[in-house]
Amino acid sequence: MSKALPLGPAPELRGRLALVTGANSGIGFAVARRFARAGAEVVLAVRNTARGREAARRLGGPVRVEEVDLASLASVRDLCDRLNAEGRPLHYLVNNAGILAPPRRTLSPDGFELQLATNHLGHFALTGLLLPLLRQTGGRVVSMASLTARTARLSPDDLQGGTYHPYAAHGTSKLAQLVFALELDRRSRLRGWGISSNAAHPGGVVTRLQVTGPTLDGHRAGLLARLSTRIYRLPGLGNDVARASLLPFFAATAGRAEGGAYYGPAGFAELSGPPARATIPARARDARTAARLWTASEELTGVVFAGSGD
C-alpha cells in the first residue's frame, strides 16, 4: 500500500478552462463535474453529442459540448482547428476517453488498431495540436493510464504488429499513454514549453467502459470483463466512479501534484483509495522506448509538437 497524499483545500478554478475527453459518462463525466463545481469552464469533448448535451444539462454552469472522435485524426484536427481559431487559453487537458477490448481486431478510419488509435494516438494528436493554447497558461495535461499497463508490452517500431488479443492490445495502448505522459513532461522541461504533464490511473473501477468495450458489435462481455466487474465491487478492491475521478482531478489541480509523476489509489494493489504515488512500470521508465514511441506517434499521426525541433 502507498501512502495517501494530503488533498488540501478544494481548488478555486474560476476563470480557468478545462477540456475533458470522453466526458459524457463514467469517470470523464465525474471529472468534469469536479471541475465545474470548482468554478472552471468545462469543455466536454465527446463522440456522441446528444449524450454530451445531456451531460452538460446535468452539470449546469459554464459547460459546453464539442464533438470529437479520438479514433479519427480528421475529427481531432477539426476540434483543434475550432479551439485554436477561438484562441481561448487552455489550463487543463484531461486525456480520458478510451475504448476497452473489442473482441475482434478493428481498424480506425485511419487504418490503426482501434484501441491504439483511440486511447493513445488520438490523444497524442489532440495534445500536440492544442499545445499553443496550453503554453499560454502553463497548462497541465493529465493522461489516463490503467493497471493493465503494468504487464503490457510496447514495441514502438511495430505498434500494431502481432496476433490480436483484446486485453493485451488495451494494455499496450494504456502503456503508450503512460510513456507519452512522462515523455511530454520531460520534453516540456527540455524545450521550455512551460507546461506540465503527468498520468493517473483509477484503480479497479466499474464504468460503462467495461460494458461497451467488450460488447462492441453486439458481442457479450468476455469472462475477464465479467469477473473484473464483480471483483471491483468488493469492499477495498475497487473505487466507485466518484472516488476514481478524484485521481485525475488531483493530478490536474493539486498544488503537490508534480509533472512527470504517476498517481493511483493508495489502497491494496492500487485498486482503491485516495490519491498516492503509483508504481511506474519499468518499461515506462525506459528513455529509448519513450523516444521511439514519440517518433512513431508523430509519424503515424502527422502531428509534430510545436517547438519540438528547437
XYZ file of C-alpha atoms in Angstrom:
310
model
C 0.000 0.000 0.000
C 1.202 3.508 -0.859
C 0.972 6.477 1.443
C -2.051 8.638 0.644
C -1.228 12.207 -0.325
C -2.826 15.134 1.544
C -5.651 16.527 -0.561
C -5.612 20.075 0.768
C -8.484 22.551 0.327
C -10.796 22.376 -2.676
C -9.281 24.357 -5.567
C -10.812 27.610 -6.790
C -10.803 27.437 -10.588
C -12.951 30.377 -11.670
C -11.708 31.888 -14.912
C -9.911 28.707 -15.932
C -10.723 26.401 -18.830
C -10.609 22.601 -18.700
C -11.142 20.137 -21.527
C -12.054 16.525 -20.680
C -12.336 13.858 -23.369
C -14.989 11.162 -23.018
C -16.849 13.391 -20.562
C -20.440 12.321 -21.204
C -20.326 9.362 -18.782
C -18.237 7.435 -16.292
C -15.006 8.859 -14.932
C -14.879 11.587 -17.574
C -18.267 12.930 -16.509
C -17.296 12.764 -12.838
C -14.034 14.631 -13.514
C -15.922 17.283 -15.486
C -18.313 17.651 -12.548
C -15.384 18.248 -10.190
C -14.045 20.965 -12.480
C -17.467 22.579 -12.809
C -18.049 22.563 -9.048
C -14.653 24.230 -8.580
C -15.801 27.050 -10.863
C -13.936 26.187 -14.077
C -15.437 26.440 -17.524
C -15.509 22.914 -18.926
C -15.407 21.618 -22.489
C -16.939 18.158 -22.800
C -15.118 16.651 -25.784
C -17.314 13.700 -26.789
C -18.070 11.460 -29.725
C -21.823 11.375 -29.088
C -23.009 14.976 -28.882
C -26.561 14.028 -27.861
C -25.198 12.314 -24.762
C -22.798 15.200 -24.335
C -25.642 17.714 -24.280
C -27.476 15.625 -21.696
C -24.313 15.502 -19.589
C -23.944 19.285 -19.901
C -27.563 19.744 -18.805
C -26.923 17.620 -15.723
C -23.762 19.529 -14.874
C -25.138 23.036 -15.363
C -22.924 26.100 -15.171
C -20.351 27.139 -17.793
C -20.185 23.822 -19.651
C -20.075 23.346 -23.420
C -20.017 20.348 -25.731
C -17.562 19.786 -28.577
C -17.650 16.802 -30.924
C -14.574 14.661 -31.385
C -13.946 11.040 -32.292
C -10.487 10.238 -30.900
C -10.203 7.311 -33.334
C -10.308 9.713 -36.278
C -7.394 12.067 -36.824
C -9.583 14.215 -39.089
C -12.072 14.635 -36.247
C -9.282 15.509 -33.818
C -7.948 18.122 -36.226
C -11.420 19.596 -36.713
C -11.845 20.076 -32.956
C -8.380 21.592 -32.560
C -8.920 23.916 -35.520
C -12.089 25.227 -33.861
C -10.443 25.724 -30.486
C -7.278 27.303 -31.892
C -9.343 29.681 -34.030
C -11.228 30.685 -30.897
C -7.887 31.278 -29.180
C -9.054 30.723 -25.604
C -6.074 29.742 -23.397
C -6.394 26.208 -22.013
C -5.449 25.463 -18.408
C -6.228 21.743 -18.090
C -6.427 18.888 -20.592
C -7.581 15.511 -19.290
C -6.989 12.740 -21.840
C -9.628 10.359 -20.505
C -11.630 8.880 -23.394
C -10.988 5.263 -24.221
C -12.227 2.003 -25.616
C -11.777 -1.384 -23.974
C -11.137 -4.767 -25.544
C -13.125 -5.079 -28.789
C -13.394 -8.861 -29.265
C -12.087 -8.702 -32.834
C -9.277 -6.606 -34.277
C -10.971 -3.480 -35.573
C -9.368 -0.649 -37.518
C -9.875 3.078 -37.089
C -10.765 5.309 -40.078
C -7.027 5.907 -40.455
C -6.200 2.188 -40.526
C -4.857 1.830 -36.965
C -5.875 -0.785 -34.405
C -8.872 0.815 -32.712
C -7.630 0.812 -29.118
C -4.239 2.221 -30.093
C -5.962 4.868 -32.212
C -8.470 5.938 -29.551
C -6.544 5.559 -26.332
C -3.146 6.811 -27.471
C -2.752 8.224 -30.981
C -5.866 10.406 -30.839
C -4.794 11.892 -27.525
C -1.222 12.356 -28.741
C -2.516 14.344 -31.723
C -5.012 16.288 -29.611
C -2.349 17.340 -27.127
C 0.124 18.338 -29.822
C -2.417 20.413 -31.731
C -3.625 22.150 -28.551
C -0.098 22.809 -27.291
C -0.205 26.520 -28.294
C -3.272 27.052 -26.081
C -1.721 25.123 -23.196
C 1.532 27.066 -23.429
C -0.346 30.331 -22.922
C -1.305 29.279 -19.388
C 1.493 26.922 -18.382
C -1.263 24.302 -18.515
C -1.320 20.818 -17.115
C -2.015 17.675 -19.151
C -3.250 14.532 -17.410
C -3.352 11.260 -19.349
C -5.346 8.311 -18.074
C -3.431 5.059 -17.894
C -4.588 1.768 -16.406
C -3.491 -1.077 -14.182
C -3.246 -3.105 -17.405
C -0.126 -1.082 -18.261
C 1.788 -2.988 -15.560
C 2.063 -6.170 -17.559
C 1.776 -4.720 -21.061
C 4.400 -4.865 -23.760
C 5.253 -1.991 -26.057
C 7.186 -2.207 -29.318
C 7.294 1.352 -30.718
C 8.736 0.132 -34.019
C 5.745 -2.164 -34.597
C 2.829 -0.797 -32.551
C 0.186 -2.755 -34.461
C 2.045 -5.987 -35.122
C 1.494 -9.492 -33.809
C -1.561 -11.548 -33.019
C -4.505 -9.547 -31.704
C -5.538 -10.174 -28.107
C -8.192 -7.718 -26.851
C -6.804 -7.090 -23.361
C -3.162 -7.236 -24.437
C -3.898 -4.546 -27.030
C -5.650 -2.484 -24.368
C -2.643 -2.765 -22.085
C -0.323 -1.700 -24.891
C -2.436 1.372 -25.642
C -2.514 2.378 -21.967
C 1.211 1.796 -21.503
C 1.742 4.009 -24.534
C -0.345 6.719 -22.873
C 1.713 6.483 -19.694
C 5.002 6.643 -21.597
C 3.682 9.596 -23.585
C 2.633 11.478 -20.436
C 6.057 11.127 -18.832
C 7.927 11.921 -22.040
C 5.768 15.000 -22.672
C 6.787 16.432 -19.312
C 10.457 15.675 -19.977
C 10.339 17.366 -23.379
C 8.450 20.345 -21.978
C 11.209 20.938 -19.435
C 13.924 20.384 -22.042
C 12.340 22.617 -24.706
C 10.924 25.253 -22.381
C 7.288 24.727 -23.375
C 6.203 25.678 -19.874
C 3.510 23.023 -19.493
C 3.285 20.154 -17.017
C 2.289 16.581 -17.832
C 1.540 13.634 -15.584
C -0.589 10.494 -15.579
C -3.144 8.802 -13.360
C -4.969 5.519 -13.202
C -8.313 4.979 -11.413
C -7.566 1.612 -9.835
C -10.268 -1.017 -10.039
C -13.468 0.679 -11.103
C -16.585 -0.415 -12.952
C -17.762 2.077 -15.564
C -19.691 1.964 -18.812
C -16.373 1.171 -20.496
C -16.388 -2.370 -19.106
C -19.740 -2.905 -20.751
C -19.370 -1.095 -24.057
C -15.795 -2.185 -24.760
C -16.138 -5.978 -24.759
C -19.649 -5.797 -26.280
C -18.646 -3.985 -29.462
C -20.802 -5.125 -32.395
C -23.277 -6.737 -30.004
C -20.956 -9.380 -28.587
C -21.422 -10.451 -24.995
C -18.837 -9.328 -22.477
C -15.952 -11.745 -22.070
C -15.241 -13.792 -18.957
C -12.433 -11.490 -17.842
C -14.670 -8.432 -18.088
C -17.468 -10.095 -16.096
C -15.030 -11.334 -13.464
C -13.318 -7.954 -13.052
C -16.612 -6.109 -12.613
C -17.550 -8.475 -9.772
C -14.153 -8.232 -8.061
C -14.042 -4.430 -8.246
C -17.374 -4.210 -6.466
C -15.976 -5.970 -3.400
C -15.100 -3.684 -0.441
C -11.488 -2.494 -0.626
C -10.942 -3.928 -4.115
C -12.335 -1.118 -6.206
C -13.231 2.553 -6.345
C -16.648 3.841 -7.263
C -16.701 6.301 -10.141
C -16.866 9.390 -7.932
C -13.824 8.354 -5.920
C -11.938 7.198 -9.017
C -12.466 10.602 -10.629
C -10.518 12.195 -7.791
C -7.306 10.653 -9.174
C -7.131 12.603 -12.475
C -8.635 15.703 -10.855
C -5.933 15.636 -8.179
C -3.268 15.125 -10.842
C -4.626 18.122 -12.768
C -5.266 20.632 -9.991
C -3.456 19.794 -6.750
C -0.538 22.014 -5.845
C 1.520 19.000 -4.772
C 0.785 17.044 -7.975
C 4.008 17.070 -9.978
C 4.873 16.906 -13.635
C 6.415 13.616 -14.694
C 4.608 11.769 -11.889
C 2.096 8.920 -11.900
C -0.833 8.779 -9.484
C -3.096 5.925 -8.434
C -5.130 4.787 -5.414
C -3.354 4.349 -2.077
C -5.040 1.069 -1.157
C -4.167 -2.591 -1.652
C -2.589 -3.255 -5.066
C -3.570 0.295 -6.091
C -7.150 -0.910 -6.551
C -8.937 1.589 -4.321
C -8.455 4.562 -2.081
C -7.389 8.213 -2.232
C -4.539 9.529 -4.411
C -0.982 8.312 -3.900
C 2.133 7.867 -5.990
C 1.594 4.925 -8.318
C 4.192 2.373 -9.340
C 5.678 3.196 -12.737
C 6.329 0.013 -14.738
C 9.947 -0.462 -15.773
C 9.011 -0.287 -19.457
C 7.545 3.180 -18.913
C 10.821 4.426 -17.446
C 12.976 3.429 -20.418
C 14.218 6.556 -22.206
C 14.909 4.790 -25.505
C 11.409 3.327 -25.614
C 9.918 6.765 -24.891
C 11.928 8.418 -27.680
C 10.993 5.720 -30.181
C 7.320 5.876 -29.220
C 7.318 9.649 -29.629
C 8.839 9.414 -33.097
C 6.457 6.631 -34.136
C 3.448 8.595 -32.836
C 4.491 11.696 -34.773
C 4.912 9.634 -37.941
C 1.560 7.853 -37.571
C -0.451 10.972 -36.708
C 1.410 13.564 -38.739
C 1.443 15.818 -35.660
C 4.745 17.382 -34.623
C 4.652 19.224 -31.315
C 5.307 22.957 -31.714
C 8.858 23.743 -30.755
C 9.997 20.115 -30.758
C 12.670 20.962 -33.292
C 14.157 23.773 -31.174
